[in-house]
Coordinates of C-alpha atoms and ligand atoms in Angstrom, one line a residue:
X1 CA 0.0 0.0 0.0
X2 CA 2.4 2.6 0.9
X3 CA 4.4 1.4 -2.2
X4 CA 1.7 1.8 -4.5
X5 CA 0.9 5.8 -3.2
X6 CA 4.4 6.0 -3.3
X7 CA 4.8 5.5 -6.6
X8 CA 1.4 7.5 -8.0
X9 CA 2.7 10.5 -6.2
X10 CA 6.1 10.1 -7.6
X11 CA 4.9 10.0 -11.2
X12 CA 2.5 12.5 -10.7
X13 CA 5.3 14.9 -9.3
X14 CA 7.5 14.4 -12.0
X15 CA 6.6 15.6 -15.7
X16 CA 7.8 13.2 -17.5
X17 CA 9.7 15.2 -20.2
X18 CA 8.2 14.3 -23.9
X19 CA 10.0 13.3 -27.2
X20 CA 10.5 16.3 -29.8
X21 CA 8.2 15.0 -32.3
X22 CA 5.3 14.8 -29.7
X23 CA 6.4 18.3 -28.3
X24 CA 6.3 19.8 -31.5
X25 CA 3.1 18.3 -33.0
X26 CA 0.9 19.4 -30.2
X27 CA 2.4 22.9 -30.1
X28 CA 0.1 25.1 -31.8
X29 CA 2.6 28.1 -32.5
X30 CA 4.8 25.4 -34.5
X31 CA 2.8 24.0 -36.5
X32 CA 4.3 25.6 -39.9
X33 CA 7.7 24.1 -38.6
X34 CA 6.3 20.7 -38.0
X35 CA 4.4 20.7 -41.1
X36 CA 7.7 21.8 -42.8
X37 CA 9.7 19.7 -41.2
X38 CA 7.4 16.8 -42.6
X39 CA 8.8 17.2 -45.8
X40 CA 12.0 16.0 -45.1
X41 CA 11.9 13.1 -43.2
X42 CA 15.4 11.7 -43.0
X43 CA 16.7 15.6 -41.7
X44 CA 13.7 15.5 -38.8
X45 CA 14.9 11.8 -37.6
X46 CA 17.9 12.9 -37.4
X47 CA 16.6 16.3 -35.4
X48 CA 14.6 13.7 -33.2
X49 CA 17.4 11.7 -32.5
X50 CA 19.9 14.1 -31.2
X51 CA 20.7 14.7 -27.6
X52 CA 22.1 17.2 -25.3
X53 CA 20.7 19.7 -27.8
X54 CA 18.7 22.9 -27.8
X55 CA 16.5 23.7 -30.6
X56 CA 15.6 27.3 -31.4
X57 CA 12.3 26.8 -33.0
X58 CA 10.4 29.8 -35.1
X59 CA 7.2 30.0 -34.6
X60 CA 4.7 30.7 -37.2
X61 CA 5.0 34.3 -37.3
X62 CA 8.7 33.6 -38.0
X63 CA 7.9 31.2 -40.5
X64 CA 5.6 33.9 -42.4
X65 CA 8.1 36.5 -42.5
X66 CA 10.6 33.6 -43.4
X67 CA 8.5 33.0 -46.4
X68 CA 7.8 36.4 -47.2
X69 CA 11.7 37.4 -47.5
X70 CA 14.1 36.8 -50.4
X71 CA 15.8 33.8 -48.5
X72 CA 12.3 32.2 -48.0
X73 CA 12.2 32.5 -52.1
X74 CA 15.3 30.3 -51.9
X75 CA 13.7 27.9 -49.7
X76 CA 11.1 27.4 -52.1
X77 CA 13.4 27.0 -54.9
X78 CA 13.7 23.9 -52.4
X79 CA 18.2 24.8 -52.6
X80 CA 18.6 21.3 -50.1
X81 CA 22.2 23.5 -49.0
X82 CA 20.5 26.1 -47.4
X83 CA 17.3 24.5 -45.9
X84 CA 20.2 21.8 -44.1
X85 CA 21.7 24.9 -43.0
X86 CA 19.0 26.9 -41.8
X87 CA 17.9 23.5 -39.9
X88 CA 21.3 22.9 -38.6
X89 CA 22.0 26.4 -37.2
X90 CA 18.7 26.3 -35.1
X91 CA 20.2 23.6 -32.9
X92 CA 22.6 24.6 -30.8
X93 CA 25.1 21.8 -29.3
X94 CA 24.7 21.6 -25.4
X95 CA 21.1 22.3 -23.4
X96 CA 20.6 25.5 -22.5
X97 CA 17.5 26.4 -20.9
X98 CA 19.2 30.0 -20.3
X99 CA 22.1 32.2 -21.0
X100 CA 24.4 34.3 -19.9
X101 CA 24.2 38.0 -20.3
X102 CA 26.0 38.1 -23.3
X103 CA 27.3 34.5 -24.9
X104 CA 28.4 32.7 -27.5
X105 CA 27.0 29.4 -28.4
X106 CA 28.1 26.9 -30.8
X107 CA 25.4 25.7 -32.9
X108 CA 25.6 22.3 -35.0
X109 CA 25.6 24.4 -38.4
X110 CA 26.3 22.4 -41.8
X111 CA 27.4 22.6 -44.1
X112 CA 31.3 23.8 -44.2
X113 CA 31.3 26.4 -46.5
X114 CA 29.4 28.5 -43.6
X115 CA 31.1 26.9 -40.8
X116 CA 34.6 27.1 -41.1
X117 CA 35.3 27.6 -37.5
X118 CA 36.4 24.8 -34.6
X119 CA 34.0 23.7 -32.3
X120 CA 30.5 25.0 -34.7
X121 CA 29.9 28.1 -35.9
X122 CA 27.9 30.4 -32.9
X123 CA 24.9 32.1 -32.3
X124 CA 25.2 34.7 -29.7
X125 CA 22.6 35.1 -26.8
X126 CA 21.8 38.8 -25.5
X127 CA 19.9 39.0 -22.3
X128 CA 18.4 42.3 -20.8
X129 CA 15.8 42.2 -18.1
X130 CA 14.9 38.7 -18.9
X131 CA 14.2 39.5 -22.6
X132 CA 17.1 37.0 -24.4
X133 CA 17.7 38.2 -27.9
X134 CA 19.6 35.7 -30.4
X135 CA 22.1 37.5 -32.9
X136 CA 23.2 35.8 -36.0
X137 CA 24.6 36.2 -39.4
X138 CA 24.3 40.0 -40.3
X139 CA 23.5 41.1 -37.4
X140 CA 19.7 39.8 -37.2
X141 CA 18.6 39.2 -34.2
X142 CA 15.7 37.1 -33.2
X143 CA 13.9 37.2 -29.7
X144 CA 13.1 34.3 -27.6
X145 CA 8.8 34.6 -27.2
X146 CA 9.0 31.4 -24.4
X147 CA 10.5 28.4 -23.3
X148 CA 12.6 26.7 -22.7
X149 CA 10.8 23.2 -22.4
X150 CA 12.0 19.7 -21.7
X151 CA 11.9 17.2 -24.3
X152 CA 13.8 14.2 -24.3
X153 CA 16.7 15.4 -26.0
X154 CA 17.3 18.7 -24.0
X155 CA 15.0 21.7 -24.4
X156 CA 13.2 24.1 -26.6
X157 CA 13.0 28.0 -26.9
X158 CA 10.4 29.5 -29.1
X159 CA 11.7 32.4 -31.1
X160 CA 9.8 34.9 -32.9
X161 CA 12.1 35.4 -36.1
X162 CA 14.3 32.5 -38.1
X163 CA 18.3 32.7 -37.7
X164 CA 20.2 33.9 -40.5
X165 CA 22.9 31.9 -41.9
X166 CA 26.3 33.7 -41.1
X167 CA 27.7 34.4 -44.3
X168 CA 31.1 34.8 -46.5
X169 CA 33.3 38.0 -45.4
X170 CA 32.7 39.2 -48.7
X171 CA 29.4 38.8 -48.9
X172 CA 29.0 40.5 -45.8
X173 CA 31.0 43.6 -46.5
X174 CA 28.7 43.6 -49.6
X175 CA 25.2 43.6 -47.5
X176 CA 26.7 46.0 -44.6
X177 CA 27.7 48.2 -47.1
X178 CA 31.0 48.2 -46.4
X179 CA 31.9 48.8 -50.1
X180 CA 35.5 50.5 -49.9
X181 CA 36.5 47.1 -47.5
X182 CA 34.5 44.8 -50.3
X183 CA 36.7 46.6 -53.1
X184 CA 39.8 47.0 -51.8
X185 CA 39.4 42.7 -51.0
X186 CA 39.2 43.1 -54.8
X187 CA 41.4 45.2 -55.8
X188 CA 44.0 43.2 -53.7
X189 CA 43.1 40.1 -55.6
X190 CA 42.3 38.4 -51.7
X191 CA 38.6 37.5 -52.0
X192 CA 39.1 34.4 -52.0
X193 CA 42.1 33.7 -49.5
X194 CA 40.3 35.4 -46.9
X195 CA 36.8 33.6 -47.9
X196 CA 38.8 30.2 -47.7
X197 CA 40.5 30.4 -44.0
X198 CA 39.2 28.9 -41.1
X199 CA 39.0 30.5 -37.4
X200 CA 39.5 34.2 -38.7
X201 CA 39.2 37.7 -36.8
X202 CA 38.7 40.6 -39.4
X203 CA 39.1 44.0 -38.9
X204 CA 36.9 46.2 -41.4
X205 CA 37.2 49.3 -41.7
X206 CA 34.1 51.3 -42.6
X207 CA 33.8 53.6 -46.0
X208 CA 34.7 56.9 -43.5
X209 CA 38.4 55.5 -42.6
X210 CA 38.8 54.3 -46.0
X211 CA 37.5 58.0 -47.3
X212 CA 39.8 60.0 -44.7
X213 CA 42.9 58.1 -45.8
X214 CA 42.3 58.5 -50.0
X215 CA 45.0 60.3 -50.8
X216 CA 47.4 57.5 -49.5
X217 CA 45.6 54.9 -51.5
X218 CA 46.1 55.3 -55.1
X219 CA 50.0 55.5 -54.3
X220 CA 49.8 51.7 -53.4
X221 CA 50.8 48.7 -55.2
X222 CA 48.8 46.0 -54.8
X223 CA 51.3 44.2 -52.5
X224 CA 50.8 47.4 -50.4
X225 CA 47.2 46.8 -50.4
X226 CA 47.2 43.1 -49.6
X227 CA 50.2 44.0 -47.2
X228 CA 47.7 46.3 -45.6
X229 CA 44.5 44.3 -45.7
X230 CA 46.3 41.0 -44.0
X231 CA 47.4 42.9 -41.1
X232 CA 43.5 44.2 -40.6
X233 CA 43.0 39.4 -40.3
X234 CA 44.2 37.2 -37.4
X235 CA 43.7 33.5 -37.9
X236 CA 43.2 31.0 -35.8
X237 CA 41.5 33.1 -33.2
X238 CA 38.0 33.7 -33.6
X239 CA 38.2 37.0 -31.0
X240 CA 34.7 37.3 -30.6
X241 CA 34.3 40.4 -27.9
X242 CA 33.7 38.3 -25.2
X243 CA 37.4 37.1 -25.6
X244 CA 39.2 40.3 -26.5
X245 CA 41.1 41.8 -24.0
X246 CA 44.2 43.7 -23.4
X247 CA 47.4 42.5 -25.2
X248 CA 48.6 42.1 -28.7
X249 CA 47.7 39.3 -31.2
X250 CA 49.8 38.4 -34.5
X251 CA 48.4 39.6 -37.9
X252 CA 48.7 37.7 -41.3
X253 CA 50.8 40.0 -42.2
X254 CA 52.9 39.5 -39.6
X255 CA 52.9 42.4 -37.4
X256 CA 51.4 42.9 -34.2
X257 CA 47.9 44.3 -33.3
X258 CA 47.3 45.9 -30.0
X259 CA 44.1 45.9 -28.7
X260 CA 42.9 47.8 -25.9
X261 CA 39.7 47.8 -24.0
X262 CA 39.0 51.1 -22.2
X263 CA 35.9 52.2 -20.3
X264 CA 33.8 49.2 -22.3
X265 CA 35.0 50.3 -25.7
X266 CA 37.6 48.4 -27.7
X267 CA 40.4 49.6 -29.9
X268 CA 42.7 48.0 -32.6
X269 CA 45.8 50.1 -32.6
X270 CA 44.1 53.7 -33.1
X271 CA 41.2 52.2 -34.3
X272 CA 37.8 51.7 -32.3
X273 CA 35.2 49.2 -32.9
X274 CA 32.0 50.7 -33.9
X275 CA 30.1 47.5 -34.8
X276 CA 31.4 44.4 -33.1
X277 CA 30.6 40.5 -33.3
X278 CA 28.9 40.3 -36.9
X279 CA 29.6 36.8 -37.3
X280 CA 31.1 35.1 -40.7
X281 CA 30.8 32.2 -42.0
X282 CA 34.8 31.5 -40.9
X283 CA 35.0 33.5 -37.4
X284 CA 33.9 36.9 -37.0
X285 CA 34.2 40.5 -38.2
X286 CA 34.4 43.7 -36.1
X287 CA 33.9 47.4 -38.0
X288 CA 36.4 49.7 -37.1
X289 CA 36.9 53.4 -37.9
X290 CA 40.2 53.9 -39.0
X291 CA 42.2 51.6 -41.6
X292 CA 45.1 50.1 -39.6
X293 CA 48.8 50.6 -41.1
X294 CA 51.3 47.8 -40.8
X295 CA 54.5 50.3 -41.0
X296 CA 52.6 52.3 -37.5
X297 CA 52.0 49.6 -35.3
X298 CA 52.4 52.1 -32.0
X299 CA 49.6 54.2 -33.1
X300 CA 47.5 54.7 -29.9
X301 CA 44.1 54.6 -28.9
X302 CA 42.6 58.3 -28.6
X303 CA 39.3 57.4 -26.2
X304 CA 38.1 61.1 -25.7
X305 CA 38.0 61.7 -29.5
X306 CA 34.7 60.2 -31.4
X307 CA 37.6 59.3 -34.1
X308 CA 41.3 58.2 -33.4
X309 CA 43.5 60.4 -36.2
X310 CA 44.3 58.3 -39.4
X311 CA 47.4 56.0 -38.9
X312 CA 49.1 57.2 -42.4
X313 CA 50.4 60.3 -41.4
X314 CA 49.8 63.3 -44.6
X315 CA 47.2 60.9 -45.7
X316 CA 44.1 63.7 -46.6
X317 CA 40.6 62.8 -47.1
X318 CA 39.1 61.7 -50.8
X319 CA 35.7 63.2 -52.6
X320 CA 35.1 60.0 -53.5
X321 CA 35.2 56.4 -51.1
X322 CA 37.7 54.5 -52.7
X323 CA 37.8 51.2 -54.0
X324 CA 33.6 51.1 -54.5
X325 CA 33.6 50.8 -58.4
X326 CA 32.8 47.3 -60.0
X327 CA 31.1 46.2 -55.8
X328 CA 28.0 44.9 -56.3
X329 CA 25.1 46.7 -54.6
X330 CA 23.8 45.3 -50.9
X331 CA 20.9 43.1 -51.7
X332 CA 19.8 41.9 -48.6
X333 CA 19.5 38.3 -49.5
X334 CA 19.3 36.7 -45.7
X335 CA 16.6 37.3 -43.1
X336 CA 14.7 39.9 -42.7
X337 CA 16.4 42.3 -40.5
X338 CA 19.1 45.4 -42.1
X339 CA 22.6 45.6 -41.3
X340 CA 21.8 48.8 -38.9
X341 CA 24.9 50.4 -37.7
X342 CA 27.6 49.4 -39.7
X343 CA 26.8 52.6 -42.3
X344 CA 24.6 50.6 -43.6
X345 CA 21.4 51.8 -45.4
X346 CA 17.8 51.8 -43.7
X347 CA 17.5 49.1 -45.5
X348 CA 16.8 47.4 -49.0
X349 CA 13.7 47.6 -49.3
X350 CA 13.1 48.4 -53.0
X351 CA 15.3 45.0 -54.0
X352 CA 13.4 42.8 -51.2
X353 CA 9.9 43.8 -52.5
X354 CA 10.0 41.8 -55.5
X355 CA 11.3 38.5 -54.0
X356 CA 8.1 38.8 -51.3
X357 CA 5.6 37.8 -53.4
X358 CA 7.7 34.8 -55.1
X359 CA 7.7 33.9 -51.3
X360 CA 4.0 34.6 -50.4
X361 CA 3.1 32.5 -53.0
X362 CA 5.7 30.1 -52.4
X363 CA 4.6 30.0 -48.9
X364 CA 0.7 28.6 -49.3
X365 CA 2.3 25.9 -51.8
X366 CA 4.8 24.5 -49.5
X367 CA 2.7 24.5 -46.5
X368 CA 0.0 22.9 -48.6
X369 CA 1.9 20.1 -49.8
X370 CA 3.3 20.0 -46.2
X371 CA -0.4 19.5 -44.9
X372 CA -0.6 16.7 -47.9
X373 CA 2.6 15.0 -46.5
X374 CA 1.4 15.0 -42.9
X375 CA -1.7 14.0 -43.2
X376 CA -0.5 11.0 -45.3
Ligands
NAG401 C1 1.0 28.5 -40.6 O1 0.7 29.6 -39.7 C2 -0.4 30.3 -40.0 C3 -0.5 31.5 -39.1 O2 -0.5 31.1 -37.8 C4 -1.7 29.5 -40.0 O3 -2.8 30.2 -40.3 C5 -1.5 28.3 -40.9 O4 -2.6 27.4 -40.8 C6 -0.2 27.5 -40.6 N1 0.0 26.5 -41.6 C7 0.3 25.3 -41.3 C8 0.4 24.3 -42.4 O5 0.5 24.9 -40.2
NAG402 C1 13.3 19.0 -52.8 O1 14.3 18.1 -53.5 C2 14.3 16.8 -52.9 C3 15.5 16.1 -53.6 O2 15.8 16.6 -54.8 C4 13.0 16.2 -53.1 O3 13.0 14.9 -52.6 C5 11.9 17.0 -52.4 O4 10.6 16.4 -52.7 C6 11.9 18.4 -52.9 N1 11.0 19.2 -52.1 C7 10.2 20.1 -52.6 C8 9.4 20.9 -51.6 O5 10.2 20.4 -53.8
NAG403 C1 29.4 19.4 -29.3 O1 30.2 19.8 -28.2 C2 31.1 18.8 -27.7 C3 31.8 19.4 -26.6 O2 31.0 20.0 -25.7 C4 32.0 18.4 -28.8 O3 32.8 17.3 -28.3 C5 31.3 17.9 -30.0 O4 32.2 17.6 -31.1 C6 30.3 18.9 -30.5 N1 29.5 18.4 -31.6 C7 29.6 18.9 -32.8 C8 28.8 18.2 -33.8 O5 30.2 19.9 -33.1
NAG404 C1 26.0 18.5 -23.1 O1 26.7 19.4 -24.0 C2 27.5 20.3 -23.3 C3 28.0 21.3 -24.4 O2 28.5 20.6 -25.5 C4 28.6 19.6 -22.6 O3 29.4 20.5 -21.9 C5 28.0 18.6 -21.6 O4 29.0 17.8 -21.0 C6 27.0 17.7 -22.3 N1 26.3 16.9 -21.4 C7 26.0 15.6 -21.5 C8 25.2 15.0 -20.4 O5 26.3 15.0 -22.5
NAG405 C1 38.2 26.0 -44.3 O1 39.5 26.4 -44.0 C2 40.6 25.6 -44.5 C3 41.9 26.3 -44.1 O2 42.0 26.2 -42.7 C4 40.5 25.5 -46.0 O3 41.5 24.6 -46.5 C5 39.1 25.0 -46.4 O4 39.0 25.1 -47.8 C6 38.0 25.9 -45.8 N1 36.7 25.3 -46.1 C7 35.8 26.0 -46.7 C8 34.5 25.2 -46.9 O5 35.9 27.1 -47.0
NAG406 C1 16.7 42.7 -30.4 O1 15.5 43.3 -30.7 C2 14.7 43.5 -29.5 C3 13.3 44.0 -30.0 O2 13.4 44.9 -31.0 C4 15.4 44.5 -28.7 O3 14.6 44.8 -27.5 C5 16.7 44.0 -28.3 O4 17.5 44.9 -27.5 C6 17.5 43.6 -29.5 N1 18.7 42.9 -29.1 C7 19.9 43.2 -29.6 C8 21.0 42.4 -29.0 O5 20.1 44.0 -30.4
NAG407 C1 13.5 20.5 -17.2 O1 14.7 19.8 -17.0 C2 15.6 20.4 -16.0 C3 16.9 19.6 -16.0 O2 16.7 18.3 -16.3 C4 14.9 20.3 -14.7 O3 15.7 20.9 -13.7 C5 13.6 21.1 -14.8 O4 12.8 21.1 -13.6 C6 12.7 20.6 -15.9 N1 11.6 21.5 -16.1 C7 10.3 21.0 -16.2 C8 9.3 22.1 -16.4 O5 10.1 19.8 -16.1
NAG408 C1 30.6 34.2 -50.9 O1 29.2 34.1 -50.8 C2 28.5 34.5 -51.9 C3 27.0 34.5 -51.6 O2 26.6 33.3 -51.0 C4 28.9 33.6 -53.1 O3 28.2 34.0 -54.3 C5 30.4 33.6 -53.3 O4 30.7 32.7 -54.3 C6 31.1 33.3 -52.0 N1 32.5 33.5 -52.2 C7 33.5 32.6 -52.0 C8 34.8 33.1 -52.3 O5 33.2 31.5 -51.6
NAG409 C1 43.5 47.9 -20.6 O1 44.3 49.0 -21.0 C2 43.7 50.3 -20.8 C3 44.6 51.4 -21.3 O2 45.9 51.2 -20.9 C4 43.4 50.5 -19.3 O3 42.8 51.7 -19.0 C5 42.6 49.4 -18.8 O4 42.4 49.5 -17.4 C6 43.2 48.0 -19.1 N1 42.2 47.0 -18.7 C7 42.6 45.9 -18.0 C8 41.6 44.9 -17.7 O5 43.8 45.8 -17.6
NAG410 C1 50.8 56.8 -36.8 O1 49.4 56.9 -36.4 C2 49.2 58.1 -35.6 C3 47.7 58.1 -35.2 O2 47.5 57.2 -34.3 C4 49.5 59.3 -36.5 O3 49.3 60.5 -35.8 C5 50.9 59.3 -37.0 O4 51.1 60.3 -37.9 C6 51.1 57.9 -37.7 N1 52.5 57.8 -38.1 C7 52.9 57.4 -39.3 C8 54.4 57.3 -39.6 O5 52.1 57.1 -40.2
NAG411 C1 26.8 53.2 -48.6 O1 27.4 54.1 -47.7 C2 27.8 55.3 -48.3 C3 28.4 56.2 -47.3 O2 29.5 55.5 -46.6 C4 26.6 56.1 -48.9 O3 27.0 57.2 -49.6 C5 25.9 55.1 -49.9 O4 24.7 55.7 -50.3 C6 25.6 53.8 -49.2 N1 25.0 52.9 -50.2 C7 23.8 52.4 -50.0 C8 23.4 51.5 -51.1 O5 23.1 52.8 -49.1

């Protein structure tokens, strides 16, 4: 007898924590990701199957503006690469049912070619007065709308707007409108090196530092340039700001970098970061606002000044910011959120307008046929 109660009231205390499939089927706000999900059936046993994870699942708001965006247009286009990305990057490796006020989380992102960094490529997790925020590729940032629950495998957030896919470094320069940093990559014939390294740090200078420097720049050969651009990359240190502290660290090209952190703000050299932690498909990229010169390594931090003086000394400002010719214009292909902050514009919207209503329509066929698929 006392057995017996015992055991009710133990099962009755304990909620026994359900598998993902059952959690997600009988979650209303999911039920765009479950019935998208049904369409690929090996990818969601696999899902189902994982443990120690936590999923970051978009609800069907997020699915809706998902579908309604240019990268939702490429989902329908059914591109298998990106829709196993998008998957992967929701699941981040570990449980966390919550984070830290400002962390970096690796996620189990495939494939390679936007995940060239040891240990996953990351998500980072904002939290202010209990409101958690998740940054991703180009600086989107989706909030967490409730959770976490158990399941089996670890738990689930609910988050109001799907992650974007960190992207290439020069992809990225393209879409923040960092066009001088995108060009001079160019010019310098180092697209792809830089593209093509793992574990990177990169140091890009906006289109002002490359503007108040242009009278130094057409003076340059391109070894100059590439000279120039390798010492702005450190690899193998991804020194997202969380890590960054006081000391120097090696550039590619082979000088040092100093970097300072004073009264919250951090400085390369001269320079300051004005946009930190966009994260890249190989490490992550920090704006700065001064171009950084190899041959003036002592040039110091100037805190009290909104900007540090350029490190080429009688370099005078251009009319024009260099290197932009020939870079393609920022098209916003990824998520729905603008680069805000990084110079870049308001947004893109004339370019995304046209790609909504491919997704809209894209949108009621693929849930349809995902209805079709479930129901079978
Ligand atoms: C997707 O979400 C919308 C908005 O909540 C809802 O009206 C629609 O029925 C959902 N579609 C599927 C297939 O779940
Ligand atoms: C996408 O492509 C895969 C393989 O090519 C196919 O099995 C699947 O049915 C396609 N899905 C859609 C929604 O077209
Ligand atoms: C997940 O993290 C663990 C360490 O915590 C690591 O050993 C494992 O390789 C990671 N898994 C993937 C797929 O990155
Ligand atoms: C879960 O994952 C985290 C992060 O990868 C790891 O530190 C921890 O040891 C794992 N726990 C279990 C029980 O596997
Ligand atoms: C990742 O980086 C390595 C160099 O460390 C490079 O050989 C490889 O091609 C890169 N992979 C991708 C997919 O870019
Ligand atoms: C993300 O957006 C929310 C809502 O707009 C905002 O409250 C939050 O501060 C933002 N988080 C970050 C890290 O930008
Ligand atoms: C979820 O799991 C954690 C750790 O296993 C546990 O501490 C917590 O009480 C569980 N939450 C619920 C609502 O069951
Ligand atoms: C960078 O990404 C863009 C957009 O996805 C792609 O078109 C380009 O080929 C990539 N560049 C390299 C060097 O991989
Ligand atoms: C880093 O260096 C700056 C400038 O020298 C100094 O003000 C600051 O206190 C240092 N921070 C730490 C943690 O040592
Ligand atoms: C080095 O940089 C400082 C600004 O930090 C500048 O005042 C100085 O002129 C530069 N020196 C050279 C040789 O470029
Ligand atoms: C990019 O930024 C520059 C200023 O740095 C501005 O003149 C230009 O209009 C911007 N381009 C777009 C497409 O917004």
């Amino acid at each position: 007898m006392l057995f017996r109660s015992l055991t009710v009231s133990t099962l009755a205390g304990v909620a026994v924590a359900q598998d993902l499939t059952t959690l997600l089927m009988s979650t209303p706000e999911l039920s765009n990701l479950t019935s998208y999900l049904g369409l690929f059936p090996e990818l969601t046993a696999t899902l189902a199957s994982l443990q120690n994870i936590t999923l970051l699942a978009p609800n069907n708001k997020a699915f809706m503006k998902l579908l309604n965006s240019p990268a939702g247009a490429a989902l329908v286009q059914n591109d298998t690469t990106m829709i196993q990305a998008l998957f992967t990057y929701h699941v981040l490796n570990g449980t966390y049912a919550d984070f830290s006020d400002k962390q970096f989380v690796p996620t189990l992102l495939q494939p390679p070619q936007f995940t060239n960094v040891t240990g996953g490529q990351m998500v980072e997790a904002v939290t202010s007065e209990n409101h958690v925020s998740l940054v991703s590729g180009l600086l989107s940032n989706a909030s967490v709308s409730s959770g976490p629950v158990n399941f089996t495998g670890g738990v689930v957030h609910i988050i109001d707007d799907v992650l974007t896919v960190p992207q290439n470094i020069s992809e990225t320069a393209i879409q923040f409108n960092l066009s001088a940093a995108a060009g001079a990559l160019i010019s310098a014939d180092l697209v792809t090196t830089v593209d093509s390294l793992s574990d990177v740090t990169l140091f890009v200078p906006n289109n002002e530092a490359f503007e108040a420097i242009g009278s130094a720049l057409p003076k340059l050969t391109t070894q100059d340039l590439a000279s120039i651009l390798q010492y702005h990359l450190v690899q193998g240190v991804v020194g997202y700001s969380t890590l960054l502290q006081n000391g120097t660290v090696q550039s590619v090209q082979g000088n040092d970098l100093t970097i300072t952190i004073e009264d919250g703000e951090v400085f390369v050299n001269s320079a300051r970061v004005v946009v930190p932690d966009v994260l890249v498909a190989n490490g992550v990229v920090h704006v700065i606002d001064n171009v950084l010169n190899p041959s003036n390594t002592t040039a110091a931090p100037s805190p009290s000044q909104k900007s540090g003086s350029p490190a080429f000394s009688g370099a005078s400002s251009a009319s024009n910011i260099p290197f932009t010719s020939g870079v393609p214009m920022p098209t916003s292909t990824m998520g729905s959120q603008s680069a805000t902050g990084a110079t870049a514009t308001s947004s893109s919207s004339s370019g995304a307008a046209m790609p909504a209503k491919t997704g809209a329509m894209g949108a009621a066929a693929l849930l349809g046929g995902a209805v079709l698929v479930l129901n079978m």
